Short mmCIF file of C-alpha atoms and ligand atoms in Angstrom, two decimals:
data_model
loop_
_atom_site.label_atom_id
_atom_site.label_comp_id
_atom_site.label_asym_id
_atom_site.label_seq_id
_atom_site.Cartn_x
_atom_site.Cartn_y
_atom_site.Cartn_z
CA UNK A 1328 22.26 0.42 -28.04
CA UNK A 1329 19.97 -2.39 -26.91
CA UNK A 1330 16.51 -1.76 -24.62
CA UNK A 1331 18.59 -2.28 -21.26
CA UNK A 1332 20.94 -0.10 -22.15
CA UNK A 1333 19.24 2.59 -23.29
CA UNK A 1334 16.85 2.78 -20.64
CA UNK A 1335 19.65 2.85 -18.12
CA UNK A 1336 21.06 5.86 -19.95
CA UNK A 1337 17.19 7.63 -20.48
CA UNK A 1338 16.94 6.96 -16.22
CA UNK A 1339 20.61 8.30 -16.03
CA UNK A 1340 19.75 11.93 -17.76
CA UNK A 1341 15.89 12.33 -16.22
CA UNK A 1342 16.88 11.86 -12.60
CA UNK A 1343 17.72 15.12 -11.93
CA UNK A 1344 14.41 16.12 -13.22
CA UNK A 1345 12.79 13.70 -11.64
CA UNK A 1346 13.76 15.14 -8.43
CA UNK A 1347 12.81 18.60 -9.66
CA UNK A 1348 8.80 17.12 -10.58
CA UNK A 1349 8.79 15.32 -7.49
CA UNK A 1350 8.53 11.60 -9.47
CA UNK A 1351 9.93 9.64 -6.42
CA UNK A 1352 7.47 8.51 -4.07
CA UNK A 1353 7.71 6.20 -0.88
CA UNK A 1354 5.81 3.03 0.07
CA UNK A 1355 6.24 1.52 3.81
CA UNK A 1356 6.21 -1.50 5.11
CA UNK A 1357 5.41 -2.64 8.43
CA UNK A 1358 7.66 -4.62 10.85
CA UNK A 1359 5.65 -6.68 13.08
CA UNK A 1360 6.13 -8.04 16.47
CA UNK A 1361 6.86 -12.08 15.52
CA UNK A 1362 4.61 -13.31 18.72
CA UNK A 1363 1.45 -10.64 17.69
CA UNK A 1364 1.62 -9.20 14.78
CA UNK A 1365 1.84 -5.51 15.81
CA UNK A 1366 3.31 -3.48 13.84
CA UNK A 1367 6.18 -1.66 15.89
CA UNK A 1368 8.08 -0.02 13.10
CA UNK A 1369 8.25 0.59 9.40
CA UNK A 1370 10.76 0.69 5.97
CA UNK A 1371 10.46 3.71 3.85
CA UNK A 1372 11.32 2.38 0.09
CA UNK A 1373 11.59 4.59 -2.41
CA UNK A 1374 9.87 4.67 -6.07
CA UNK A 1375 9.86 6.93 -9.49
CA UNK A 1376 6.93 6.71 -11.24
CA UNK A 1377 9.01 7.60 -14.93
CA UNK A 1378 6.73 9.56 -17.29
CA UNK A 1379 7.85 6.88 -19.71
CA UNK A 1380 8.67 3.71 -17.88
CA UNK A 1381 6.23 3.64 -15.28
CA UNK A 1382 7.44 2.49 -11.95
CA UNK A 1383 10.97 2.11 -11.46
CA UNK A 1384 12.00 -0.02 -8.25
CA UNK A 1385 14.87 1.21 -6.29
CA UNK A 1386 17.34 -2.18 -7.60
CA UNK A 1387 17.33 -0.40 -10.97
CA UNK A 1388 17.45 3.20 -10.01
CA UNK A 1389 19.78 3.62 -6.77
CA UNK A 1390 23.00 2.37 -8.35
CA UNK A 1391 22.96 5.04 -10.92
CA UNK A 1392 22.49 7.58 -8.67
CA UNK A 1393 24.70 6.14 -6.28
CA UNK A 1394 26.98 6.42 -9.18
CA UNK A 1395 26.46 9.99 -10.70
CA UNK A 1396 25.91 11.59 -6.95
CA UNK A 1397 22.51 11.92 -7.21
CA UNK A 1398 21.99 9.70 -4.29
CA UNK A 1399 22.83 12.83 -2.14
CA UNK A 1400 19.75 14.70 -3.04
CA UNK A 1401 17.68 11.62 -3.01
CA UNK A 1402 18.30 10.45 0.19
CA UNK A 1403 17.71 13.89 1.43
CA UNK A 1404 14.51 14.15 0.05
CA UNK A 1405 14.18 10.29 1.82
CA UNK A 1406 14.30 11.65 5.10
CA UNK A 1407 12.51 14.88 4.33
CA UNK A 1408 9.70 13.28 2.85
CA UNK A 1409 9.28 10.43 6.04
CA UNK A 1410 9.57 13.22 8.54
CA UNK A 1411 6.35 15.61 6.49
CA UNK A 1412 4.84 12.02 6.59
CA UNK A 1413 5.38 11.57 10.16
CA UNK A 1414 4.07 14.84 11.06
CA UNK A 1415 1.63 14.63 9.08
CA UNK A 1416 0.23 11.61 10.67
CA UNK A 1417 0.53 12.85 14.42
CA UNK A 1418 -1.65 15.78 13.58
CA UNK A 1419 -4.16 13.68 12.34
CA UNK A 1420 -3.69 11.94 15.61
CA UNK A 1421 -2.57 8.79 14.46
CA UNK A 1422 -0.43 7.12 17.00
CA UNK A 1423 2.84 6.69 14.66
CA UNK A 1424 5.42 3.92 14.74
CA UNK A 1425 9.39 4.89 14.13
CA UNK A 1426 10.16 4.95 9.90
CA UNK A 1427 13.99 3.21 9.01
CA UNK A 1428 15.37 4.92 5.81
CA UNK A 1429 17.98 3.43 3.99
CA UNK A 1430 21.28 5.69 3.72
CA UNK A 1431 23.72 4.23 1.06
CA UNK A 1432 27.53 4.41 1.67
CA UNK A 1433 28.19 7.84 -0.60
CA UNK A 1434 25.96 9.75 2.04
CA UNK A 1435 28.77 8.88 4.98
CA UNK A 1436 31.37 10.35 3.43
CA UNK A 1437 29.75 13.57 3.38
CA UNK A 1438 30.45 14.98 6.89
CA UNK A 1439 27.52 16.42 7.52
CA UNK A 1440 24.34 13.25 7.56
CA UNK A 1441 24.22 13.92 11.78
CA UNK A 1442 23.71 17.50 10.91
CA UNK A 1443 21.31 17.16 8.44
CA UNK A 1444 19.39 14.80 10.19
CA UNK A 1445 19.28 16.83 13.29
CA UNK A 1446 17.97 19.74 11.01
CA UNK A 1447 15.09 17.83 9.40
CA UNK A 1448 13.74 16.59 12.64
CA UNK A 1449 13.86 19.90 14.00
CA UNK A 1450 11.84 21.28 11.03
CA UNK A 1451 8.99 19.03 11.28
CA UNK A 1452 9.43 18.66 15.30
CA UNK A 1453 9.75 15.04 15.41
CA UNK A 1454 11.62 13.19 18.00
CA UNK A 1455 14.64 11.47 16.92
CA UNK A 1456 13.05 7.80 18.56
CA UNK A 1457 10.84 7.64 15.55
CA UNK A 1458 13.81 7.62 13.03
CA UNK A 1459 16.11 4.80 12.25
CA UNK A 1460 18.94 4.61 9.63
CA UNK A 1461 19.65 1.11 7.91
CA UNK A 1462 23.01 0.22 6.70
CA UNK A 1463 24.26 -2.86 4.89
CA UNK A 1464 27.90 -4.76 5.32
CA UNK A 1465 29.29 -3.41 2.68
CA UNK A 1466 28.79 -0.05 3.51
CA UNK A 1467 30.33 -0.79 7.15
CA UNK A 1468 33.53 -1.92 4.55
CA UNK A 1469 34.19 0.21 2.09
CA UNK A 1470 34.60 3.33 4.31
CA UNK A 1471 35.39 2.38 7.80
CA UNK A 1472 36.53 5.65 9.62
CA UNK A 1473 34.10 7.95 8.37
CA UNK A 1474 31.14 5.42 9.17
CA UNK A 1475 31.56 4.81 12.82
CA UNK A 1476 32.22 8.85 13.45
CA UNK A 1477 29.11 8.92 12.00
CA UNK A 1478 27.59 6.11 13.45
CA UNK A 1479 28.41 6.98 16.97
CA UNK A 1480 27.02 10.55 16.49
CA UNK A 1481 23.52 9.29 15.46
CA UNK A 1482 23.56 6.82 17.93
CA UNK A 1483 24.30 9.82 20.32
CA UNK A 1484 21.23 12.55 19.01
CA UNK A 1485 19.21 9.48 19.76
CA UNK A 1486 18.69 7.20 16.52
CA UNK A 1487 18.33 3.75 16.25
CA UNK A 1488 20.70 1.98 13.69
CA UNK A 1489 19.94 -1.25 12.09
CA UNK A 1490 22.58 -3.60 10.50
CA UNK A 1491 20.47 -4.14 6.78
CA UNK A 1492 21.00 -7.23 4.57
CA UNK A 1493 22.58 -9.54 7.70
CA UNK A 1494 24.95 -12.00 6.12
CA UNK A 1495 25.43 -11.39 2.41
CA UNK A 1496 28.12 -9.15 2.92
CA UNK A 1497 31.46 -10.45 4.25
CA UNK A 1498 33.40 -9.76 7.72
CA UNK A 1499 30.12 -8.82 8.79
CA UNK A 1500 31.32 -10.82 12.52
CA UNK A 1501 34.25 -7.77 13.07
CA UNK A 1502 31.56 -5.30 13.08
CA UNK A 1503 29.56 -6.03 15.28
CA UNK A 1504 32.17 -6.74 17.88
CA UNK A 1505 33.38 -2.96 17.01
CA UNK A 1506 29.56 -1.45 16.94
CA UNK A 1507 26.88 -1.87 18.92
CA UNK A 1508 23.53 -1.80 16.33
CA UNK A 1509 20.21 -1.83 17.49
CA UNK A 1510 18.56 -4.35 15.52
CA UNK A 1511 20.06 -6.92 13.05
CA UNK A 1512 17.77 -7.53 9.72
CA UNK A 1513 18.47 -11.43 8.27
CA UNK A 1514 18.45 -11.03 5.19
CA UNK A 1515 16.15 -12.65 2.69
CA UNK A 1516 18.35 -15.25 1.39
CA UNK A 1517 18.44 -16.87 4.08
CA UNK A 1518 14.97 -16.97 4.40
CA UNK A 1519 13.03 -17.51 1.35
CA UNK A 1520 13.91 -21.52 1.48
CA UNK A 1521 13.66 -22.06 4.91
CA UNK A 1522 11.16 -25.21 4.76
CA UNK A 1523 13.63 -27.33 2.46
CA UNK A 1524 17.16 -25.91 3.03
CA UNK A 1525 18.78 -27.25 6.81
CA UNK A 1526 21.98 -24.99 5.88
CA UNK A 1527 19.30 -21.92 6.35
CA UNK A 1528 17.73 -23.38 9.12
CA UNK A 1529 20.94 -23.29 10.87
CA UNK A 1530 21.87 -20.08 9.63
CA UNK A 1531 18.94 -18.49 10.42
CA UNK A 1532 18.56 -20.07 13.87
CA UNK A 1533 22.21 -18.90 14.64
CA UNK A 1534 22.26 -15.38 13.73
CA UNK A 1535 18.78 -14.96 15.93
CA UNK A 1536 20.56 -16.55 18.84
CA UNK A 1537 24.09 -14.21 18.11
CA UNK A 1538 21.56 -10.80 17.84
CA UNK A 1539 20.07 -11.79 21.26
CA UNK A 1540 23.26 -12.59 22.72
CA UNK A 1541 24.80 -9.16 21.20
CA UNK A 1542 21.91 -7.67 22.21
CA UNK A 1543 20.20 -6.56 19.48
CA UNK A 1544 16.79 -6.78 17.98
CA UNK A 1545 16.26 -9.05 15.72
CA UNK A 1546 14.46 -9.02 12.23
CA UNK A 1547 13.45 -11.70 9.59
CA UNK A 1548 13.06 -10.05 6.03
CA UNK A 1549 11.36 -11.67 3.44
CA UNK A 1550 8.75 -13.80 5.16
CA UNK A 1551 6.28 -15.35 2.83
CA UNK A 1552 5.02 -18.32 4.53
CA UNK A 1553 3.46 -19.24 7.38
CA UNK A 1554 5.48 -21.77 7.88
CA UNK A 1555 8.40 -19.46 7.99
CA UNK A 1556 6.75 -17.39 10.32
CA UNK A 1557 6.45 -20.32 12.63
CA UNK A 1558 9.81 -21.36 12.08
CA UNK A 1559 10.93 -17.82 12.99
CA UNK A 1560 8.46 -17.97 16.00
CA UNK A 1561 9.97 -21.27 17.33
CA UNK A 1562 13.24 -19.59 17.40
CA UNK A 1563 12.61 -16.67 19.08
CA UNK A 1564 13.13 -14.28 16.11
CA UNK A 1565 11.33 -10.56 17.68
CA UNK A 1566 10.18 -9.18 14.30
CA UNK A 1567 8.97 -9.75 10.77
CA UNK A 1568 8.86 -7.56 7.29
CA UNK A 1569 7.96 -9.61 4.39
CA UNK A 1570 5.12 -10.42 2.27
CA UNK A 1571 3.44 -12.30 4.47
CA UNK A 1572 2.47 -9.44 6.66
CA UNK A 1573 2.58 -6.68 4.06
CA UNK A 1574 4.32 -5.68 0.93
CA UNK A 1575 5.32 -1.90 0.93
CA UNK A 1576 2.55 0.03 0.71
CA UNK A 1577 1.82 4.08 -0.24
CA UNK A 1578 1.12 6.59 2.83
CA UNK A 1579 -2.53 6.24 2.69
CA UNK A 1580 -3.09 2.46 3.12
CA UNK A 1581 0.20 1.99 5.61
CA UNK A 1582 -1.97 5.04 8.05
CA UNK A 1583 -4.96 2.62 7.55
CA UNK A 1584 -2.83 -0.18 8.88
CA UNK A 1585 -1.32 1.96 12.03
CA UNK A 1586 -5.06 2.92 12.81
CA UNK A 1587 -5.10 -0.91 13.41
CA UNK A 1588 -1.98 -1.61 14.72
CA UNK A 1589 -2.38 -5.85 14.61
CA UNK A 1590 -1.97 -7.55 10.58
CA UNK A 1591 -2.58 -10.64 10.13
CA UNK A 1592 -0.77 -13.05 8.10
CA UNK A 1593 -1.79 -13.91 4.45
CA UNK A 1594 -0.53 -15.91 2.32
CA UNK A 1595 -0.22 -14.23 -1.25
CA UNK A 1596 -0.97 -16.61 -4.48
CA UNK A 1597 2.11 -17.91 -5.41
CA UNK A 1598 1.98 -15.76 -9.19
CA UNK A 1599 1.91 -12.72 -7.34
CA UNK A 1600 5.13 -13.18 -5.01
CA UNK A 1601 7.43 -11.97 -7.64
CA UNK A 1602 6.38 -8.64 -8.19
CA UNK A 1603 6.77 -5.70 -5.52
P1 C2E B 2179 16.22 -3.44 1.48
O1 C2E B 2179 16.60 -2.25 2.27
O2 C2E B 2179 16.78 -4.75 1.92
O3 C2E B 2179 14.62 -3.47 1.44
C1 C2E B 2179 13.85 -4.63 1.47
C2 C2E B 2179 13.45 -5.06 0.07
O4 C2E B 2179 12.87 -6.35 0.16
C3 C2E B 2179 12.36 -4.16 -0.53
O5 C2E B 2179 12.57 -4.12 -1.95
C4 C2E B 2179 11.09 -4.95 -0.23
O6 C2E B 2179 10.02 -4.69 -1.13
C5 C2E B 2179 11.58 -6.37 -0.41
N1 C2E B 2179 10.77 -7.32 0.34
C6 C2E B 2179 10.24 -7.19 1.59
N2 C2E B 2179 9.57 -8.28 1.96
C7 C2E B 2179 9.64 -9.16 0.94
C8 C2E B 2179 9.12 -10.49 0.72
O7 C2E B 2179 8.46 -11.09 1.56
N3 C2E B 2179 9.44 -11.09 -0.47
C9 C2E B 2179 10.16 -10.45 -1.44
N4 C2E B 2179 10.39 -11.11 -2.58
N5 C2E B 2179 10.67 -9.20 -1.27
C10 C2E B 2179 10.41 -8.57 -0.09
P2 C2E B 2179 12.63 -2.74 -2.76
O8 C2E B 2179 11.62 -1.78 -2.22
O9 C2E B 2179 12.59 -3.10 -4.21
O10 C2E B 2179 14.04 -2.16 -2.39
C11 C2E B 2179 15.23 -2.79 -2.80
C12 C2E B 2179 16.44 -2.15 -2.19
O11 C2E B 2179 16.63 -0.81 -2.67
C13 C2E B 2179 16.35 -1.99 -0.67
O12 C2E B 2179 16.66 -3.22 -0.05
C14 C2E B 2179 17.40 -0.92 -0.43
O13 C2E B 2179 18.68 -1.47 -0.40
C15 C2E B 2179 17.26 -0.05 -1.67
N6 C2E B 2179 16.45 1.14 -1.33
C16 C2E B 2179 15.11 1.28 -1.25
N7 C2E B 2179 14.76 2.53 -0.90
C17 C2E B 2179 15.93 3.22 -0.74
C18 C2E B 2179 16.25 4.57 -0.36
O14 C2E B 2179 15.39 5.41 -0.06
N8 C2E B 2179 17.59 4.90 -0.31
C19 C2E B 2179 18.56 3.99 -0.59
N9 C2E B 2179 19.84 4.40 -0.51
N10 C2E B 2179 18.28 2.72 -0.93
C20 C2E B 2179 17.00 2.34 -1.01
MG1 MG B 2180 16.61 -1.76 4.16
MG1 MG B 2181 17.25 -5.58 3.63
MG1 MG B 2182 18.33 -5.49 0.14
#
């Protein structure tokens, strides 16, 4: 067995564990208002700090528990965990800002997500306006039926849904003629070459114009630059999440950042921008 390979099977067996020491952690990141940088919502990411690896990032982790079913407990424990977070936060009287969690496309086929998320707000008494769900294309694909049941019923207990990843999946046009999301998230692609590549430009441009005309809310992900904040400005894009503003930070620092309510924009060292 090489490194890769082995490490994928060591994270494979200690998940369930992991789960069971409470190893997974969450950092958020703010999503600002384009025109003022205010932060008017947030992205829960999940983390495992591995007693041997160190910090695992979600790319490497999520398929293989997407794969072995795990990602059923997890993304219960998502939501579970942003809800004690939110509560937590009100009764320290900070004035809190509505948390997106990221459900993959296993969790809809289990009839019972609406339930379950009607059950966790009710346990820490948190209104369902501060909870959004993010889903990506592909998800919106592979299971069809099942998704827009579900999709509906959220949309009915109150619960904003964003379309994640806009553009990288395929047929993504179909959907939202059938659905009506909340917000639309570019995604980064599109983004991170925005000063040299025209073909982005236009993409980018577009898709703001087709969210507003939908509408929908609008987010650029990945902003780095200024310049592609100003770009994004120009074109009337409503909200930010990217680098620029913040990278995803742990529970502590993001409350410091709500107690503000207005980041500014700085640029990171280019040496830096790789790492999250
Ligand atoms: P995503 O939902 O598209 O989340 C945004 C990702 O972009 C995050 O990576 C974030 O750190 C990164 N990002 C944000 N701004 C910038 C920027 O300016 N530059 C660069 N280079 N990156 C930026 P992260 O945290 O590694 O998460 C990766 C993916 O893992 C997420 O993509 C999401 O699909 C998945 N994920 C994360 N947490 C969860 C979870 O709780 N449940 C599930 N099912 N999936 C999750
Ligand atoms: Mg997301
Ligand atoms: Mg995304
Ligand atoms: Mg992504």
């Amino acid at each position: 067995m090489n490194v890769e390979s082995f490490k994928q099977y060591s994270l494979e067996k200690d998940m369930r564990t992991a789960l069971q020491e409470n190893q997974f952690f969450l950092h958020y990141q703010p999503r600002v208002e384009t025109t003022t940088g205010k932060i008017v919502a947030a992205e829960a990411l999940i983390r495992w700090s591995h007693p041997e690896w160190g910090i695992i990032s979600p790319g490497e982790f999520i398929p293989l528990a997407e794969e072995s079913g795990l990602i059923i407990d997890i993304g219960d424990w998502v939501l579970d965990e942003v809800c004690a977070q939110l509560s937590k936060w009100q009764e320290e009287g900070i004035q809190i800002v509505p948390v997106s969690v990221n459900v993959s496309a296993n969790r809809f086929l289990r009839n019972n997500l609406t339930e379950a998320i009607q059950a966790t707000l009710e346990k820490y008494q948190i209104d369902s306006s501060f909870i959004e769900i993010e889903i990506t294309e592909s998800t919106m694909i592979q299971y069809h039926d099942a998704v827009f049941r579900t999709l509906e019923q959220l949309r009915d207990l109150g619960i904003k849904l964003v379309l994640d990843d806009f553009g990288t999946g395929y047929s993504s046009l179909t959907y939202l003629k059938k659905f009506k999301f909340d917000t639309l998230k570019i995604d980064r692609s599109f983004i991170q070459n925005l000063d040299t590549n025209p073909e982005d430009q236009a993409i980018a441009a577009n898709l703001i114009n087709l969210a507003h005309a939908l509408n929908m809310n609008v987010v650029a992900e990945g902003v780095e630059q200024i310049s592609h904040l100003e770009r994004m400005k120009k074109k009337q894009c409503d909200q930010i999440q990217g680098f620029l503003f913040s990278r995803p930070v742990d529970h502590k620092e993001f409350a410091e950042k709500l107690k503000k309510k207005i980041i500014k924009p700085v640029v990171e060292k280019q040496k830096n921008l790789n790492k999250s």
